[in-house]
């Protein structure tokens, strides 16, 4: 089952998908060359929006938490990709410590952790789960609704090495985005590879750095295959001194909103697109769809009421928002049973290992589909993103649409690799 593209603008999308299909040998060769220059993150996920005239990433997550939403048929692909990643970062590894988020009550997230454990065990690694939660002071079993169970253990630091009781791993895999900061227990470890690196966490990472890197990647890629980079790249800007409570930085925000809207209006005019341009204002650091709002006019950010200012001022772990990304909004014209659907691409190393749609009944085509308290139904892709059907006459058939998703997802992954390379501290 593939969401229906509910737009009259399928012509431009078909044209873009056809271009990807016709250029696939060139695309794959170009990407291979890029991966010789940059090291992909251990894993990543990418939220895409498909408007029919534009297919673009709107967020890239370096601590993906939805492996349980993937089609089980893609498990062998995940295991193979994880083997490749492990051989790259720590070829001698026999044991790995997985550090999850502190969501012991979030059953969906814990099923993701269980799926990750399954994938990693099948690569031939001994896996243990170490928790940063203070209340986990002894091995604590957690039962999952699907009959599986996890054993969370307290972290143990011995000098410059980290593990759990009786277990000193070769490598440490974070599935915790470090929104609350980099704890001392993870710092200055000796001869233990930490994946992703600490500067990939939200204590240091900024979305604006990622999209600056994506800008470069999209421009180079578009030049390579002969397309307008705007077709795969959302325009953006950034404001660095915002205080929503104090109404500080509103002028900067309004000016940047107006500037991005002007760029989008020009592009809509160029392509004859009869849609209302909008931007998404989001915290430059952070995740879980917190600190996000949709804006259609610069005046809207001057007149925020107290409730809106409160919503925008704090993200995960109660952190204050002082920097915001102003990103071109990409309408989502994919729907399933009249509900908006947003594709999410999952990658391990440089390989697309599957994906799913977030299907929302209560959100519009120009709203954030990853918001706190919002219920979405995952719909796993039933075919891979790496096997286009060249013989099919329809470039929007499921294998070919998913191939287009996979291409843009890999561009976002490459941008994350460029971003991590640019922002790496010398001693990391």
XYZ file of C-alpha atoms in Angstrom:
428
model
C 0.000 0.000 0.000
C 1.542 3.300 -1.120
C 0.053 6.693 -0.227
C -1.627 8.444 -3.101
C -0.048 11.657 -4.336
C -3.021 14.014 -4.066
C -1.922 16.836 -6.283
C -2.334 17.972 -9.838
C 1.407 18.666 -9.790
C 2.455 15.083 -10.466
C 4.041 16.192 -13.761
C 7.066 17.866 -12.122
C 7.448 14.955 -9.673
C 7.323 12.416 -12.500
C 9.936 14.504 -14.270
C 12.191 14.504 -11.171
C 11.715 10.769 -10.581
C 12.360 10.103 -14.270
C 15.570 12.130 -14.034
C 16.726 10.076 -11.020
C 15.846 6.863 -12.860
C 17.580 7.828 -16.093
C 20.619 9.109 -14.193
C 20.894 6.241 -11.706
C 24.283 4.900 -12.946
C 25.657 8.446 -12.754
C 24.053 9.003 -9.313
C 25.443 5.762 -7.873
C 28.922 6.505 -9.274
C 28.844 10.049 -7.862
C 27.738 8.824 -4.426
C 30.460 6.140 -4.387
C 33.026 8.881 -4.995
C 31.607 10.986 -2.148
C 31.799 8.049 0.290
C 35.501 7.712 -0.490
C 35.921 11.260 0.787
C 33.492 11.289 3.740
C 32.652 8.719 6.431
C 28.901 8.169 6.840
C 27.443 8.264 10.360
C 26.899 4.828 11.939
C 23.164 5.254 11.401
C 20.716 8.018 10.535
C 17.122 8.707 9.568
C 15.716 11.430 7.388
C 12.238 12.993 7.288
C 11.248 13.823 3.712
C 8.394 15.919 2.370
C 6.975 15.276 -1.097
C 4.977 18.130 -2.589
C 4.824 16.815 -6.124
C 7.031 19.656 -7.370
C 9.684 19.235 -4.675
C 11.150 16.275 -2.769
C 13.323 17.462 0.105
C 14.634 16.494 3.548
C 13.335 18.582 6.431
C 15.178 16.839 9.299
C 18.058 14.391 9.693
C 18.350 12.419 12.932
C 21.671 10.866 13.961
C 20.109 8.828 16.808
C 17.188 7.154 15.000
C 14.532 5.697 17.290
C 12.124 3.854 14.966
C 13.853 0.673 13.777
C 10.788 -1.203 15.061
C 8.704 0.534 12.357
C 10.675 -0.996 9.470
C 9.465 -3.925 7.412
C 10.820 -7.125 9.095
C 11.743 -8.387 5.617
C 14.552 -5.796 5.583
C 16.261 -7.230 8.690
C 18.993 -8.994 6.624
C 19.733 -5.663 4.919
C 20.072 -3.990 8.340
C 22.439 -6.710 9.586
C 24.607 -6.500 6.467
C 24.807 -2.692 6.660
C 25.611 -2.822 10.394
C 28.440 -5.289 9.671
C 29.844 -2.833 7.137
C 29.621 0.043 9.645
C 31.295 -1.948 12.429
C 34.130 -3.091 10.138
C 34.719 0.552 9.241
C 34.792 1.983 12.772
C 36.128 -0.904 14.876
C 36.963 -4.026 12.832
C 38.256 -5.945 15.871
C 35.111 -5.332 17.951
C 33.614 -8.333 19.772
C 31.456 -6.468 22.273
C 29.321 -3.355 22.140
C 27.584 -1.283 24.801
C 24.312 0.287 23.647
C 23.212 3.395 25.606
C 19.526 4.193 24.986
C 17.428 7.270 25.755
C 15.981 7.599 29.258
C 12.487 6.584 28.051
C 11.823 3.541 30.225
C 8.039 4.038 29.920
C 7.902 4.621 26.161
C 7.077 1.141 24.871
C 7.410 2.116 21.193
C 10.905 3.451 21.786
C 11.920 0.361 23.800
C 10.773 -1.870 20.917
C 13.172 0.152 18.749
C 15.976 -0.641 21.240
C 15.058 -4.347 21.122
C 15.178 -4.274 17.314
C 18.607 -2.596 17.406
C 19.866 -5.251 19.821
C 18.632 -7.974 17.417
C 20.374 -6.347 14.449
C 23.665 -5.871 16.307
C 23.700 -9.379 17.827
C 23.369 -10.855 14.348
C 26.567 -9.070 13.306
C 28.406 -11.306 15.802
C 28.695 -8.821 18.681
C 28.017 -9.351 22.376
C 25.551 -6.594 23.314
C 24.695 -5.131 26.719
C 22.450 -2.155 27.513
C 23.841 0.586 29.779
C 21.471 3.195 31.191
C 22.293 6.749 32.278
C 19.183 6.877 34.472
C 20.115 7.346 38.172
C 17.261 5.028 39.248
C 18.766 2.121 37.284
C 21.186 1.146 40.072
C 21.054 -2.613 39.447
C 20.279 -4.839 36.433
C 16.614 -4.085 35.678
C 14.533 -6.246 33.311
C 11.847 -4.460 31.267
C 9.069 -6.478 29.657
C 7.752 -5.341 26.278
C 4.196 -5.795 24.958
C 5.395 -8.020 22.112
C 6.801 -10.581 24.569
C 10.412 -9.440 24.315
C 12.370 -8.176 27.300
C 15.378 -5.894 27.779
C 17.899 -5.845 30.596
C 19.013 -2.311 31.509
C 22.189 -2.114 33.596
C 23.864 0.802 35.382
C 26.933 2.238 33.648
C 30.286 1.604 35.322
C 33.315 3.811 34.700
C 36.746 2.280 35.418
C 39.401 4.932 34.858
C 39.137 5.948 31.212
C 36.931 3.041 30.155
C 33.169 2.599 30.273
C 31.014 -0.514 30.544
C 28.608 -2.346 32.819
C 29.476 -4.833 35.589
C 31.839 -7.493 34.234
C 31.671 -6.088 30.677
C 34.194 -3.723 29.103
C 33.190 -3.217 25.463
C 35.319 -2.361 22.429
C 32.701 0.105 21.174
C 29.858 2.216 22.553
C 26.779 2.958 20.449
C 24.662 5.903 21.549
C 20.940 5.807 20.878
C 20.683 8.826 23.186
C 20.848 12.248 21.544
C 22.536 13.978 24.525
C 19.985 16.816 24.581
C 20.735 17.352 28.273
C 24.465 17.774 27.579
C 27.445 15.425 27.407
C 27.679 13.682 30.802
C 31.116 13.369 32.395
C 30.855 9.561 32.307
C 31.086 9.671 28.470
C 33.989 12.108 28.266
C 37.703 11.325 27.763
C 37.282 7.609 27.154
C 40.425 5.721 26.155
C 40.576 3.286 23.219
C 36.812 2.898 23.053
C 35.058 4.054 19.908
C 31.920 6.123 20.642
C 29.331 6.058 17.835
C 28.039 8.472 16.729
C 30.780 10.818 18.024
C 29.851 13.040 20.977
C 29.626 16.174 18.803
C 26.705 14.527 16.937
C 24.525 15.033 20.041
C 22.234 18.041 20.448
C 24.488 19.443 23.190
C 26.751 20.536 20.298
C 24.969 19.845 17.006
C 22.990 22.533 15.135
C 20.446 21.994 12.369
C 21.777 25.075 10.578
C 25.197 23.373 10.261
C 23.503 20.322 8.793
C 21.507 22.293 6.223
C 24.561 24.391 5.311
C 26.304 21.095 4.514
C 23.193 19.880 2.669
C 23.264 23.095 0.630
C 26.716 22.155 -0.660
C 25.751 18.512 -1.295
C 22.495 19.436 -3.087
C 24.241 22.014 -5.285
C 27.008 19.578 -6.280
C 24.510 16.769 -6.928
C 22.132 18.995 -8.922
C 25.010 20.187 -11.085
C 26.073 16.558 -11.643
C 22.697 15.412 -13.003
C 21.400 18.730 -14.377
C 18.489 19.771 -12.139
C 17.569 22.923 -10.203
C 18.886 22.293 -6.634
C 15.775 23.982 -5.197
C 13.790 20.899 -6.280
C 15.551 18.871 -3.554
C 16.671 21.590 -1.118
C 14.590 23.719 1.305
C 15.769 27.334 1.611
C 16.717 28.317 5.165
C 18.080 31.026 7.403
C 19.027 31.240 11.079
C 18.629 33.633 14.040
C 21.136 33.240 16.863
C 19.926 35.549 19.663
C 16.323 34.715 20.451
C 14.505 34.851 23.759
C 10.820 34.092 23.243
C 9.891 34.899 26.859
C 11.529 38.340 26.716
C 10.436 38.952 23.083
C 14.096 39.465 22.258
C 15.168 38.955 18.631
C 11.675 39.292 17.118
C 12.952 41.739 14.461
C 15.688 39.316 13.389
C 13.140 36.507 13.238
C 10.606 38.548 11.230
C 13.293 39.718 8.762
C 14.528 36.164 8.196
C 11.011 34.777 7.825
C 10.292 37.477 5.203
C 13.567 36.729 3.367
C 12.913 32.975 3.129
C 9.265 33.545 2.112
C 10.472 35.891 -0.663
C 12.811 33.199 -2.038
C 9.983 30.653 -2.018
C 7.490 33.084 -3.621
C 9.945 33.691 -6.470
C 10.380 29.958 -7.017
C 6.626 29.324 -6.930
C 6.240 32.080 -9.523
C 9.007 30.588 -11.690
C 7.369 27.145 -11.646
C 3.749 28.367 -11.780
C 2.885 26.811 -8.411
C -0.455 27.930 -6.997
C 0.184 27.199 -3.309
C 0.668 29.429 -0.266
C 4.362 29.546 0.705
C 5.132 29.004 4.386
C 8.148 28.569 6.612
C 8.771 26.366 9.615
C 10.503 28.009 12.564
C 12.246 25.390 14.714
C 14.815 25.260 17.494
C 18.287 24.999 15.939
C 19.149 22.257 18.437
C 16.803 19.533 19.598
C 14.392 16.918 18.456
C 10.968 15.323 19.072
C 9.212 18.036 17.096
C 9.416 20.436 20.054
C 9.927 24.156 19.569
C 8.342 24.154 16.095
C 5.806 26.474 14.474
C 4.419 27.086 10.991
C 4.410 30.707 9.735
C 2.862 32.124 6.546
C 3.585 35.818 7.140
C 6.457 37.625 8.890
C 3.974 39.619 11.003
C 2.881 36.397 12.739
C 6.168 36.119 14.672
C 5.829 39.659 16.068
C 2.385 38.961 17.478
C 2.962 35.660 19.293
C 0.758 35.228 22.349
C 2.091 33.914 25.666
C 1.062 30.313 24.951
C 2.887 30.351 21.595
C 5.989 31.939 23.158
C 6.006 29.311 25.928
C 5.697 26.519 23.357
C 8.635 27.852 21.344
C 10.903 28.695 24.267
C 11.688 25.189 25.576
C 12.629 21.874 23.936
C 13.499 18.378 25.181
C 15.088 18.173 28.652
C 13.654 21.658 29.399
C 16.431 23.449 27.481
C 15.855 27.111 26.626
C 15.695 27.960 22.915
C 18.061 30.788 21.934
C 18.784 29.902 18.287
C 16.197 29.072 15.626
C 16.233 27.737 12.081
C 13.828 29.341 9.613
C 13.215 26.675 6.973
C 11.148 26.727 3.808
C 8.041 24.645 4.397
C 7.511 21.812 1.920
C 3.863 20.824 1.516
C 3.153 17.127 1.978
C 0.821 16.009 -0.803
C 1.000 12.304 -0.031
C -2.119 10.970 1.680
C -3.462 7.609 2.753
C -7.212 7.384 3.382
C -7.259 11.206 3.470
C -4.565 11.312 6.181
C -1.280 13.122 5.518
C 1.707 10.767 5.048
C 5.367 11.716 5.419
C 8.154 9.361 4.317
C 10.998 8.600 6.739
C 14.163 6.967 5.364
C 16.376 4.776 7.592
C 20.073 4.256 6.933
C 22.887 2.260 8.508
C 26.286 3.362 7.259
C 25.760 4.534 3.648
C 23.007 2.018 2.928
C 19.267 2.642 2.892
C 17.817 -0.174 5.007
C 14.128 0.694 4.694
C 11.652 3.331 5.642
C 8.089 4.004 6.663
C 5.407 6.643 6.373
C 4.191 8.670 9.326
C 0.461 8.708 8.684
C -1.464 11.401 10.615
C -5.193 11.821 10.624
C -5.179 15.139 12.483
C -2.533 17.190 10.651
C -2.546 19.266 7.485
C -0.270 19.224 4.446
C 1.700 22.203 5.791
C 2.034 21.110 9.439
C 4.784 19.419 11.421
C 4.059 15.667 11.497
C 6.496 14.866 14.305
C 4.974 16.695 17.255
C 4.603 15.826 20.949
C 1.311 14.130 21.705
C 0.606 13.538 18.027
C -0.375 9.988 17.143
C 0.960 8.630 13.895
C 0.588 5.213 12.325
C 3.803 3.847 10.847
C 3.331 2.241 7.449
C 6.444 0.259 6.540
C 7.691 0.492 2.948
C 7.019 -2.890 1.365
C 9.824 -2.558 -1.187
C 13.379 -1.325 -0.752
C 14.720 2.069 -1.765
C 17.631 0.647 -3.734
C 15.999 -1.392 -6.517
C 14.405 0.864 -9.154
C 12.298 -0.843 -11.806
C 13.922 0.283 -15.057
C 11.526 -1.707 -17.251
C 8.417 -0.120 -15.743
C 6.927 2.677 -17.821
C 5.815 4.587 -14.704
C 8.552 6.541 -12.866
C 6.128 6.917 -9.911
C 5.577 3.177 -9.422
C 6.427 2.135 -5.817
C 9.999 0.884 -6.515
C 10.779 4.055 -8.457
C 9.224 6.484 -5.988
C 11.095 4.714 -3.177
C 14.314 4.902 -5.199
C 13.819 8.695 -5.430
C 13.301 8.776 -1.647
C 16.466 6.723 -1.217
C 18.497 9.095 -3.367
C 17.432 12.181 -1.362
C 17.821 10.262 1.929
C 21.399 9.388 0.969
C 22.105 13.026 0.079
C 20.957 13.983 3.600
C 23.180 11.238 5.055
C 26.119 12.575 3.025
C 25.355 16.075 4.345
C 25.464 14.658 7.901
C 28.889 13.147 7.113
C 30.126 16.536 5.800
C 28.599 18.298 8.829
C 30.275 15.930 11.350
C 33.594 16.315 9.546
C 33.347 20.131 9.639
C 32.278 20.344 13.284
C 34.603 17.690 14.757
C 36.738 18.971 17.639
C 40.412 18.176 17.090
C 40.580 15.846 20.080
C 37.288 13.990 19.476
